[in-house]
CSV table of C-alpha atoms and ligand atoms in Angstrom, one decimal:
chain,number,residue,atom,x,y,z
A,1,MET,CA,0.0,-0.2,0.3
A,2,THR,CA,1.8,4.3,-1.3
A,3,LEU,CA,-1.1,6.1,-0.2
A,4,GLN,CA,-0.2,9.8,-1.0
A,5,ALA,CA,-1.2,12.8,-2.9
A,6,VAL,CA,0.3,12.8,-6.1
A,7,LYS,CA,0.8,16.5,-7.9
A,8,MET,CA,2.1,16.6,-10.5
A,9,ARG,CA,5.9,16.8,-11.3
A,10,SER,CA,7.1,18.2,-15.2
A,11,ARG,CA,10.8,18.4,-16.0
A,12,GLY,CA,10.4,21.4,-18.8
A,13,PHE,CA,7.3,20.5,-20.4
A,14,ILE,CA,7.7,16.8,-19.9
A,15,CYS,CA,5.5,15.1,-17.2
A,16,VAL,CA,7.8,12.6,-15.3
A,17,ASN,CA,5.0,11.4,-13.0
A,18,ALA,CA,1.5,10.3,-13.4
A,19,HIS,CA,-1.4,10.3,-12.0
A,20,PRO,CA,-3.4,7.4,-11.1
A,21,GLU,CA,-6.4,8.5,-10.8
A,22,GLY,CA,-6.3,11.0,-14.1
A,23,CYS,CA,-5.6,8.0,-15.9
A,24,ARG,CA,-8.5,5.7,-14.5
A,25,ARG,CA,-11.0,8.0,-15.7
A,26,ASN,CA,-9.6,9.0,-18.8
A,27,VAL,CA,-9.9,5.8,-19.7
A,28,GLU,CA,-13.2,5.8,-18.6
A,29,GLN,CA,-13.9,8.6,-20.8
A,30,GLN,CA,-12.9,7.0,-23.0
A,31,ILE,CA,-14.7,3.5,-22.9
A,32,GLU,CA,-18.3,5.3,-22.2
A,33,ALA,CA,-17.4,7.2,-25.8
A,34,ILE,CA,-17.7,3.9,-27.7
A,35,ALA,CA,-20.0,2.4,-25.2
A,36,SER,CA,-22.5,5.0,-25.8
A,37,SER,CA,-21.6,5.5,-29.5
A,38,ARG,CA,-21.9,1.9,-30.3
A,39,PRO,CA,-24.5,1.3,-33.1
A,40,ALA,CA,-27.3,-1.2,-32.6
A,41,GLY,CA,-26.1,-4.8,-33.8
A,42,LEU,CA,-22.7,-3.7,-34.6
A,43,ALA,CA,-20.2,-6.8,-34.2
A,44,GLY,CA,-16.4,-7.1,-35.4
A,45,PRO,CA,-13.1,-9.0,-34.7
A,46,LYS,CA,-13.8,-10.5,-31.4
A,47,ASN,CA,-9.8,-12.1,-30.0
A,48,VAL,CA,-7.9,-8.7,-30.9
A,49,LEU,CA,-3.7,-8.5,-30.3
A,50,VAL,CA,-3.1,-5.0,-30.0
A,51,ILE,CA,1.0,-3.9,-29.2
A,52,GLY,CA,1.5,-0.9,-27.8
A,53,ALA,CA,-2.2,-1.1,-25.6
A,54,SER,CA,-1.0,1.6,-22.9
A,55,THR,CA,-1.7,4.8,-24.6
A,56,GLY,CA,-2.3,7.0,-27.3
A,57,TYR,CA,-3.9,5.5,-31.0
A,58,GLY,CA,-2.9,1.6,-29.5
A,59,LEU,CA,-5.3,2.1,-25.9
A,60,ALA,CA,-8.1,3.9,-28.2
A,61,SER,CA,-7.2,0.7,-30.3
A,62,ARG,CA,-7.7,-1.8,-27.9
A,63,ILE,CA,-10.7,0.4,-26.1
A,64,ALA,CA,-12.4,-0.1,-29.8
A,65,ALA,CA,-12.4,-3.9,-29.5
A,66,ALA,CA,-13.4,-4.5,-26.5
A,67,TRP,CA,-16.5,-2.4,-25.6
A,68,GLY,CA,-17.3,-1.7,-29.3
A,69,PHE,CA,-17.3,-5.2,-30.7
A,70,GLY,CA,-17.0,-7.7,-26.6
A,71,ALA,CA,-13.1,-9.0,-28.0
A,72,ARG,CA,-11.0,-10.0,-25.8
A,73,THR,CA,-7.7,-8.1,-25.4
A,74,LEU,CA,-4.6,-9.0,-25.2
A,75,GLY,CA,-2.8,-6.2,-25.0
A,76,ILE,CA,1.1,-5.9,-25.0
A,77,PHE,CA,3.1,-2.0,-24.0
A,78,PHE,CA,6.7,-1.4,-22.5
A,79,GLU,CA,5.7,1.1,-18.6
A,80,ARG,CA,6.9,1.6,-15.9
A,81,VAL,CA,5.9,-0.2,-12.7
A,82,PRO,CA,5.1,1.5,-9.3
A,83,ASP,CA,8.0,1.2,-7.0
A,84,GLY,CA,7.7,2.6,-3.6
A,85,ASP,CA,6.5,6.4,-3.7
A,86,ARG,CA,7.7,6.7,-7.0
A,87,THR,CA,4.1,6.5,-9.1
A,88,ALA,CA,4.7,4.3,-12.2
A,89,THR,CA,3.6,5.5,-15.3
A,90,ALA,CA,0.5,6.5,-17.1
A,91,GLY,CA,0.4,2.9,-20.1
A,92,TYR,CA,0.7,1.7,-16.4
A,93,TYR,CA,-2.4,3.5,-14.7
A,94,ASN,CA,-4.5,3.3,-17.9
A,95,SER,CA,-3.9,-0.1,-18.3
A,96,VAL,CA,-4.8,-1.0,-14.5
A,97,GLY,CA,-8.2,1.4,-15.5
A,98,PHE,CA,-8.4,-0.8,-18.9
A,99,HIS,CA,-8.8,-4.7,-16.7
A,100,GLU,CA,-11.1,-3.2,-13.8
A,101,ARG,CA,-13.4,-1.7,-16.2
A,102,ALA,CA,-12.7,-5.3,-18.3
A,103,ARG,CA,-13.5,-7.0,-15.7
A,104,THR,CA,-16.4,-5.3,-14.1
A,105,ASN,CA,-18.2,-5.7,-17.3
A,106,SER,CA,-16.3,-9.5,-17.8
A,107,LEU,CA,-14.9,-8.8,-20.9
A,108,PHE,CA,-12.3,-11.1,-21.4
A,109,ALA,CA,-8.1,-8.8,-21.0
A,110,ALA,CA,-4.4,-10.3,-21.1
A,111,SER,CA,-1.8,-8.3,-20.8
A,112,LEU,CA,2.4,-7.8,-21.4
A,113,ASN,CA,4.5,-5.5,-20.8
A,114,CYS,CA,7.5,-6.3,-21.8
A,115,ASP,CA,10.2,-5.2,-24.0
A,116,ALA,CA,7.9,-6.3,-27.8
A,117,PHE,CA,10.6,-6.2,-29.6
A,118,ALA,CA,12.4,-9.2,-27.9
A,119,ASP,CA,11.8,-12.8,-28.8
A,120,SER,CA,10.3,-13.4,-25.5
A,121,ALA,CA,7.9,-10.7,-25.9
A,122,LYS,CA,6.0,-13.4,-29.3
A,123,ARG,CA,7.0,-16.2,-27.6
A,124,ASP,CA,4.4,-14.9,-24.3
A,125,ALA,CA,2.2,-13.5,-26.6
A,126,ILE,CA,1.6,-17.0,-28.9
A,127,ALA,CA,1.6,-18.9,-24.8
A,128,ILE,CA,-1.3,-16.4,-24.1
A,129,LEU,CA,-3.2,-16.3,-27.3
A,130,LYS,CA,-3.0,-20.0,-27.9
A,131,ARG,CA,-4.3,-20.7,-24.5
A,132,GLU,CA,-6.7,-17.5,-24.2
A,133,MET,CA,-7.8,-16.5,-27.3
A,134,ALA,CA,-7.0,-18.8,-30.6
A,135,PRO,CA,-7.5,-17.5,-33.7
A,136,VAL,CA,-6.6,-14.1,-33.4
A,137,ASP,CA,-8.1,-11.6,-36.6
A,138,LEU,CA,-6.9,-8.7,-35.4
A,139,VAL,CA,-3.1,-7.6,-35.4
A,140,ILE,CA,-2.8,-4.1,-34.7
A,141,TYR,CA,0.4,-2.2,-34.5
A,142,SER,CA,1.0,1.1,-32.4
A,143,LEU,CA,4.1,1.0,-31.5
A,144,ALA,CA,5.9,4.4,-31.4
A,145,SER,CA,9.7,3.9,-29.5
A,146,PRO,CA,12.9,5.6,-29.4
A,147,ARG,CA,15.0,2.6,-29.2
A,148,ARG,CA,15.3,-1.0,-29.8
A,149,THR,CA,17.6,-3.5,-29.2
A,150,HIS,CA,17.3,-6.3,-32.2
A,151,PRO,CA,16.5,-9.5,-31.3
A,152,GLU,CA,19.5,-10.9,-34.0
A,153,THR,CA,22.6,-8.7,-33.6
A,154,GLY,CA,21.7,-8.0,-29.9
A,155,GLN,CA,22.5,-4.4,-31.2
A,156,THR,CA,20.4,-1.5,-30.3
A,157,HIS,CA,19.0,0.7,-32.1
A,158,GLU,CA,18.5,4.6,-31.7
A,159,SER,CA,16.2,6.3,-33.7
A,160,VAL,CA,16.3,10.4,-34.3
A,161,LEU,CA,14.0,13.0,-36.1
A,162,ARG,CA,15.9,14.7,-38.7
A,163,PRO,CA,15.8,15.4,-41.8
A,164,ILE,CA,17.6,13.9,-44.8
A,165,GLY,CA,20.7,14.9,-47.5
A,166,LYS,CA,20.0,19.1,-45.7
A,167,GLU,CA,19.6,21.7,-43.0
A,168,TYR,CA,16.1,22.4,-42.3
A,169,ARG,CA,15.3,25.7,-40.5
A,170,SER,CA,11.3,26.4,-39.3
A,171,LYS,CA,9.0,27.8,-36.8
A,172,THR,CA,9.1,25.4,-34.2
A,173,ILE,CA,7.3,25.1,-29.8
A,174,GLU,CA,9.6,26.2,-27.6
A,175,LEU,CA,7.5,24.2,-25.3
A,176,ASP,CA,9.1,25.3,-22.1
A,177,SER,CA,9.8,29.0,-22.2
A,178,GLU,CA,6.3,28.8,-25.4
A,179,ARG,CA,8.4,30.7,-26.7
A,180,VAL,CA,8.0,30.6,-30.8
A,181,VAL,CA,11.4,30.6,-32.5
A,182,GLU,CA,13.5,28.9,-34.8
A,183,VAL,CA,14.8,25.8,-35.0
A,184,SER,CA,17.9,24.3,-37.2
A,185,ILE,CA,18.5,20.7,-37.3
A,186,HIS,CA,21.4,18.6,-38.9
A,187,PRO,CA,20.9,16.3,-41.3
A,188,ALA,CA,20.7,12.7,-40.4
A,189,SER,CA,24.2,10.6,-40.6
A,190,LYS,CA,23.2,7.6,-43.4
A,191,LYS,CA,23.4,5.2,-39.5
A,192,GLU,CA,20.7,7.9,-37.8
A,193,ILE,CA,18.5,6.7,-41.1
A,194,ALA,CA,19.3,3.5,-40.2
A,195,ASP,CA,18.9,3.1,-37.0
A,196,THR,CA,15.7,5.1,-36.9
A,197,VAL,CA,14.2,2.4,-39.8
A,198,ALA,CA,15.4,-0.6,-37.8
A,199,VAL,CA,13.5,1.4,-35.2
A,200,MET,CA,10.2,2.9,-36.5
A,201,GLY,CA,10.2,0.7,-39.9
A,202,GLY,CA,8.0,-3.2,-40.1
A,203,ASP,CA,10.6,-5.3,-39.2
A,204,ASP,CA,8.9,-6.0,-35.9
A,205,TRP,CA,5.6,-5.5,-37.1
A,206,ARG,CA,6.9,-8.7,-39.7
A,207,ARG,CA,8.4,-11.1,-37.4
A,208,TRP,CA,4.4,-10.7,-35.1
A,209,ILE,CA,2.7,-11.9,-37.9
A,210,ARG,CA,5.4,-14.8,-39.1
A,211,ALA,CA,5.4,-15.8,-35.3
A,212,LEU,CA,1.5,-15.8,-35.2
A,213,LEU,CA,0.8,-17.8,-38.6
A,214,ASP,CA,3.8,-19.4,-38.1
A,215,GLU,CA,2.0,-20.7,-35.1
A,216,GLY,CA,-0.8,-21.2,-37.0
A,217,LEU,CA,-3.0,-18.9,-34.7
A,218,LEU,CA,-4.3,-16.4,-37.6
A,219,ALA,CA,-8.4,-16.6,-38.0
A,220,GLN,CA,-8.8,-16.9,-42.2
A,221,GLY,CA,-9.1,-13.5,-42.8
A,222,ALA,CA,-7.5,-12.4,-40.2
A,223,ARG,CA,-6.6,-8.9,-40.9
A,224,THR,CA,-3.6,-6.1,-38.8
A,225,LEU,CA,-2.3,-2.8,-39.0
A,226,ALA,CA,-0.2,-0.2,-38.3
A,227,TYR,CA,-0.2,3.5,-38.6
A,228,SER,CA,0.8,6.3,-39.9
A,229,TYR,CA,1.9,9.7,-40.7
A,230,ILE,CA,2.2,11.8,-43.6
A,231,GLY,CA,0.9,15.3,-42.4
A,232,PRO,CA,1.4,18.7,-44.9
A,233,GLU,CA,4.2,20.1,-47.1
A,234,MET,CA,5.7,22.1,-44.5
A,235,THR,CA,6.7,19.8,-42.2
A,236,TRP,CA,8.2,16.6,-44.7
A,237,PRO,CA,11.2,17.7,-44.5
A,238,ILE,CA,11.3,16.8,-40.8
A,239,TYR,CA,8.6,14.1,-41.2
A,240,ARG,CA,7.6,13.4,-44.4
A,241,ASP,CA,11.0,13.4,-46.1
A,242,GLY,CA,13.2,13.1,-43.0
A,243,THR,CA,14.2,9.9,-40.6
A,244,ILE,CA,10.8,8.5,-38.7
A,245,GLY,CA,9.5,9.1,-43.3
A,246,MET,CA,12.3,7.1,-44.0
A,247,ALA,CA,11.0,4.4,-40.9
A,248,LYS,CA,7.0,4.6,-42.2
A,249,LYS,CA,7.8,4.1,-46.0
A,250,ASP,CA,9.6,0.6,-44.9
A,251,LEU,CA,6.3,0.4,-43.0
A,252,GLU,CA,4.7,0.8,-45.6
A,253,ALA,CA,6.4,-1.4,-47.5
A,254,THR,CA,6.0,-3.9,-44.8
A,255,ALA,CA,2.2,-3.9,-45.1
A,256,ALA,CA,2.2,-4.7,-48.9
A,257,ALA,CA,4.8,-7.5,-48.7
A,258,LEU,CA,2.3,-8.8,-45.3
A,259,ASP,CA,-0.5,-8.0,-47.4
A,260,ALA,CA,0.9,-10.3,-49.7
A,261,GLU,CA,1.9,-13.3,-47.2
A,262,LEU,CA,-1.9,-12.8,-45.2
A,263,ARG,CA,-3.6,-13.2,-48.4
A,264,ASN,CA,-1.6,-16.2,-49.8
A,265,ARG,CA,-1.5,-18.1,-46.7
A,266,VAL,CA,-4.5,-17.0,-44.3
A,267,GLY,CA,-7.1,-15.0,-46.4
A,268,GLY,CA,-6.0,-11.9,-44.7
A,269,ARG,CA,-5.2,-8.3,-45.5
A,270,ALA,CA,-2.5,-6.4,-43.4
A,271,TRP,CA,-3.4,-1.7,-44.2
A,272,ILE,CA,-1.9,0.9,-43.1
A,273,SER,CA,-3.6,3.7,-40.8
A,274,VAL,CA,-2.7,6.9,-42.0
A,275,ASN,CA,-4.1,9.3,-38.7
A,276,LYS,CA,-4.4,12.5,-37.5
A,277,ALA,CA,-1.8,14.5,-35.6
A,278,VAL,CA,-3.2,14.0,-31.9
A,279,VAL,CA,-1.3,14.3,-28.3
A,280,THR,CA,0.0,11.6,-27.9
A,281,GLN,CA,3.7,10.8,-24.9
A,282,ALA,CA,5.8,10.3,-28.3
A,283,SER,CA,4.8,13.1,-30.9
A,284,VAL,CA,5.0,15.6,-28.7
A,285,ALA,CA,9.4,14.6,-29.2
A,286,ILE,CA,8.5,16.2,-33.3
A,287,PRO,CA,10.3,19.5,-33.3
A,288,VAL,CA,8.3,21.4,-34.8
A,289,VAL,CA,4.4,19.4,-35.2
A,290,PRO,CA,3.5,21.2,-31.4
A,291,LEU,CA,3.0,24.5,-33.6
A,292,TYR,CA,1.2,23.1,-36.3
A,293,LYS,CA,-0.8,21.0,-33.9
A,294,SER,CA,-1.4,24.4,-32.1
A,295,LEU,CA,-2.8,25.9,-35.2
A,296,LEU,CA,-4.7,23.0,-36.3
A,297,PHE,CA,-6.8,22.2,-33.9
A,298,LYS,CA,-7.5,26.2,-33.4
A,299,ILE,CA,-8.8,26.4,-36.6
A,300,MET,CA,-10.3,22.4,-36.6
A,301,LYS,CA,-12.2,23.0,-33.8
A,302,ALA,CA,-14.0,25.8,-35.2
A,303,LYS,CA,-14.8,24.1,-38.0
A,304,GLY,CA,-16.0,20.8,-35.7
A,305,LEU,CA,-14.0,18.5,-36.7
A,306,HIS,CA,-12.0,17.5,-34.3
A,307,GLU,CA,-10.4,14.2,-32.9
A,308,GLY,CA,-8.8,12.6,-30.5
A,309,ALA,CA,-7.5,9.5,-31.1
A,310,LEU,CA,-10.1,7.7,-29.8
A,311,GLU,CA,-12.5,9.7,-31.9
A,312,GLN,CA,-9.4,8.5,-34.5
A,313,MET,CA,-10.0,4.9,-33.9
A,314,ARG,CA,-13.4,5.2,-33.4
A,315,ARG,CA,-14.0,5.2,-36.7
A,316,LEU,CA,-11.1,3.0,-37.7
A,317,PHE,CA,-13.1,0.1,-36.2
A,318,PHE,CA,-16.8,1.2,-37.1
A,319,GLU,CA,-16.6,2.4,-40.7
A,320,HIS,CA,-13.6,0.0,-42.3
A,321,LEU,CA,-12.7,-3.0,-39.8
A,322,ALA,CA,-15.9,-4.0,-37.9
A,323,ASP,CA,-18.3,-7.1,-40.1
A,324,GLY,CA,-20.3,-5.7,-43.0
A,325,GLN,CA,-17.8,-3.3,-44.1
A,326,SER,CA,-14.8,-3.3,-46.1
A,327,ALA,CA,-12.0,-0.8,-45.9
A,328,LYS,CA,-11.6,2.3,-47.8
A,329,THR,CA,-8.6,2.6,-49.2
A,330,ASP,CA,-6.4,5.5,-51.3
A,331,GLU,CA,-4.0,4.4,-54.8
A,332,GLY,CA,-1.4,3.6,-52.0
A,333,ASN,CA,-3.8,0.7,-50.0
A,334,ARG,CA,-3.8,2.7,-47.3
A,335,ILE,CA,-6.6,3.7,-45.0
A,336,ARG,CA,-7.3,7.4,-44.4
A,337,LEU,CA,-8.2,8.5,-41.5
A,338,ASP,CA,-6.7,12.3,-42.2
A,339,ASP,CA,-9.1,13.0,-44.6
A,340,ARG,CA,-10.4,15.9,-42.2
A,341,GLU,CA,-6.4,17.7,-40.8
A,342,MET,CA,-6.1,17.3,-44.8
A,343,ARG,CA,-9.0,18.7,-46.4
A,344,PRO,CA,-8.0,22.1,-48.5
A,345,ASP,CA,-9.6,24.9,-46.1
A,346,VAL,CA,-7.9,23.4,-43.0
A,347,GLN,CA,-4.8,23.0,-44.7
A,348,GLN,CA,-4.9,26.6,-45.8
A,349,GLY,CA,-6.7,28.3,-42.7
A,350,ILE,CA,-3.0,27.2,-41.5
A,351,ALA,CA,-0.8,28.2,-44.2
A,352,THR,CA,-2.6,31.7,-43.4
A,353,LEU,CA,-1.7,31.2,-40.0
A,354,TRP,CA,2.1,30.4,-40.5
A,355,PRO,CA,4.3,33.0,-41.0
A,356,ARG,CA,2.5,35.5,-38.7
A,357,VAL,CA,2.5,32.9,-35.8
A,358,ALA,CA,4.8,34.3,-33.7
A,359,THR,CA,5.6,34.3,-29.8
A,360,GLU,CA,2.3,36.7,-29.0
A,361,ASN,CA,0.4,35.7,-30.7
A,362,LEU,CA,0.3,32.3,-30.3
A,363,HIS,CA,-2.1,31.8,-27.5
A,364,ALA,CA,-4.6,34.1,-29.5
A,365,MET,CA,-3.5,32.3,-33.3
A,366,GLY,CA,-3.3,28.7,-31.5
A,367,ASP,CA,-5.0,26.0,-29.1
A,368,PHE,CA,-1.5,25.8,-26.8
A,369,ALA,CA,-3.7,25.8,-23.9
A,370,GLY,CA,-5.8,23.1,-25.5
A,371,TYR,CA,-2.0,21.1,-26.7
A,372,LYS,CA,-0.5,21.6,-23.1
A,373,ARG,CA,-4.0,20.6,-21.5
A,374,ASP,CA,-4.0,17.2,-23.8
A,375,PHE,CA,-0.9,16.6,-23.0
A,376,ARG,CA,-0.6,16.7,-18.8
A,377,ASN,CA,-4.0,14.9,-19.9
A,378,LEU,CA,-2.3,11.4,-20.8
A,379,PHE,CA,-0.2,12.0,-17.7
A,380,GLY,CA,-3.6,11.3,-15.7
A,381,PHE,CA,-3.0,15.5,-14.2
A,382,GLU,CA,-5.9,19.1,-14.6
A,383,VAL,CA,-7.9,16.0,-15.7
A,384,GLU,CA,-12.0,16.9,-14.8
A,385,GLY,CA,-13.6,16.0,-11.6
A,386,VAL,CA,-10.2,14.9,-9.3
A,387,ASP,CA,-9.4,15.5,-6.2
A,388,TYR,CA,-5.9,16.8,-6.9
A,389,ASN,CA,-5.4,17.0,-3.4
A,390,ALA,CA,-7.0,14.1,-2.0
A,391,ALA,CA,-4.1,11.1,-1.2
A,392,VAL,CA,-4.6,7.9,-3.5
A,393,GLU,CA,-2.8,4.2,-3.9
A,394,THR,CA,-0.1,4.2,-6.1
A,395,ASP,CA,0.9,0.7,-6.2
A,396,VAL,CA,-2.1,-0.4,-8.3
A,397,HIS,CA,-2.0,-3.9,-10.0
A,398,TRP,CA,-3.8,-5.4,-12.5
B,1,NAD,P1,2.2,6.7,-28.2
B,1,NAD,O1,4.0,7.2,-27.3
B,1,NAD,O2,1.2,7.3,-27.4
B,1,NAD,O3,2.2,4.7,-27.9
B,1,NAD,C1,3.5,4.0,-26.9
B,1,NAD,C2,2.6,2.9,-27.6
B,1,NAD,O4,3.9,1.7,-27.9
B,1,NAD,C3,2.3,2.9,-26.1
B,1,NAD,O5,1.9,1.2,-25.5
B,1,NAD,C4,4.3,2.1,-25.7
B,1,NAD,O6,4.1,1.9,-24.2
B,1,NAD,C5,4.4,1.0,-26.1
B,1,NAD,N1,6.2,1.1,-26.4
B,1,NAD,C6,7.1,1.2,-26.4
B,1,NAD,N2,8.3,0.7,-27.0
B,1,NAD,C7,7.0,-0.7,-26.5
B,1,NAD,C8,8.9,-1.7,-26.0
B,1,NAD,N3,10.1,-1.5,-25.9
B,1,NAD,N4,7.6,-2.7,-26.6
B,1,NAD,C9,7.0,-2.0,-26.3
B,1,NAD,N5,5.4,-1.8,-25.9
B,1,NAD,C10,6.6,-0.3,-26.5
B,1,NAD,O7,2.1,6.8,-29.7
B,1,NAD,P2,1.5,7.0,-30.9
B,1,NAD,O8,1.5,8.5,-31.3
B,1,NAD,O9,-0.1,6.7,-30.4
B,1,NAD,O10,1.7,5.6,-31.7
B,1,NAD,C11,1.3,5.0,-32.1
B,1,NAD,C12,1.9,4.6,-33.6
B,1,NAD,O11,0.7,6.2,-33.5
B,1,NAD,C13,2.6,5.0,-34.2
B,1,NAD,O12,3.2,4.4,-35.2
B,1,NAD,C14,2.9,6.9,-35.0
B,1,NAD,O13,3.6,6.6,-35.6
B,1,NAD,C15,1.4,7.1,-35.3
B,1,NAD,N6,0.9,8.0,-35.4
B,1,NAD,C16,1.0,8.9,-34.6
B,1,NAD,C17,0.4,10.0,-34.2
B,1,NAD,C18,0.6,10.9,-33.6
B,1,NAD,O14,-0.2,12.5,-33.6
B,1,NAD,N7,0.5,11.6,-32.5
B,1,NAD,C19,-0.4,10.1,-36.0
B,1,NAD,C20,-0.4,9.3,-37.1
B,1,NAD,C21,0.2,7.8,-36.6
């Protein structure tokens, strides 16, 4: 038992602790949003594996599968556990909240807190799947990681967020000081590009799917999806044409290869879903993008188009993956959930504001306050209804 009042602690912009009750409420809200908007009679995949299931898009996917379709879920994630008076990470508390509610609703859920890149993670997952959930009909791959230790070479690769070929100069928000400043980012070396592809490209996704296929654990017609981002041309030097973009292109090539393999072996499919820019822990590290998001959110909110990870996953699961629906894809075989973000009127709005946005008008032109609140919410802070002076149990388990 470790009862304590948990106040937000941050290093600059980044929160270094998490609030269990705030995280639990966030998960509850997402569950309610799915359960209350689920069309009557909606059905879909029944045995769902989510890799990267504790925060952001992966957590929202897991919730959409469980409370949208009544699916049994296995979630894989890598989170810090509580240790004395040191809190766990938000993803750990989110998962405790997920399990708590799954138990109440008699939904089967299993979780593995481990390094998904390791062979042992695949073995442990396979053992659970065989025992509890075979055959699997949907696999979501939603990892976002700064590093990966390769299971064969033992080498650790660190991903970087850099342009390729030439220096990139742009505006960005200095998150700690809330100042809009010029940033210049040096191009990546060949090794940094290769390392980023090794971490965020498709190799590990392929290993997961091959391991499941080889064990005969994928159902006839099983589907798998990984998530990507494209965004506007303005961010391409640091995103689409940068190191992370190379990794995403590798992920897309992997989707094409897995699609052929799955069609052949189990009559299944593999897709990339290109998702909208939302506030998640991983995404805050990308230079320039937080400023872009502040402007984007303001415009999308004003037009009634704003969506977070949950709303995006609701569309994916209800409109593309539910029984009776077929995935709607673009010419590159990608599902495009970024359609509203990429609408010409939305992007035109950003293009108009971009040259003028500065420290003095940041809050008027953009929704940086909303961005900051969303970010703190991810850690269970500034969540409505939570009494942050009250002692809470931080040593909780599922
Ligand atoms: P996130 O940081 O919220 O989630 C990352 C997840 O990966 C967490 O569950 C974490 O525990 C897990 N993880 C990290 N390293 C791991 C490891 N070694 N082993 C097991 N689990 C590990 O990130 P997110 O933004 O939801 O990103 C998920 C995917 O969505 C990424 O592919 C990202 O590129 C994509 N995407 C994100 C955005 C965005 O705006 N955030 C937009 C489009 C696509």
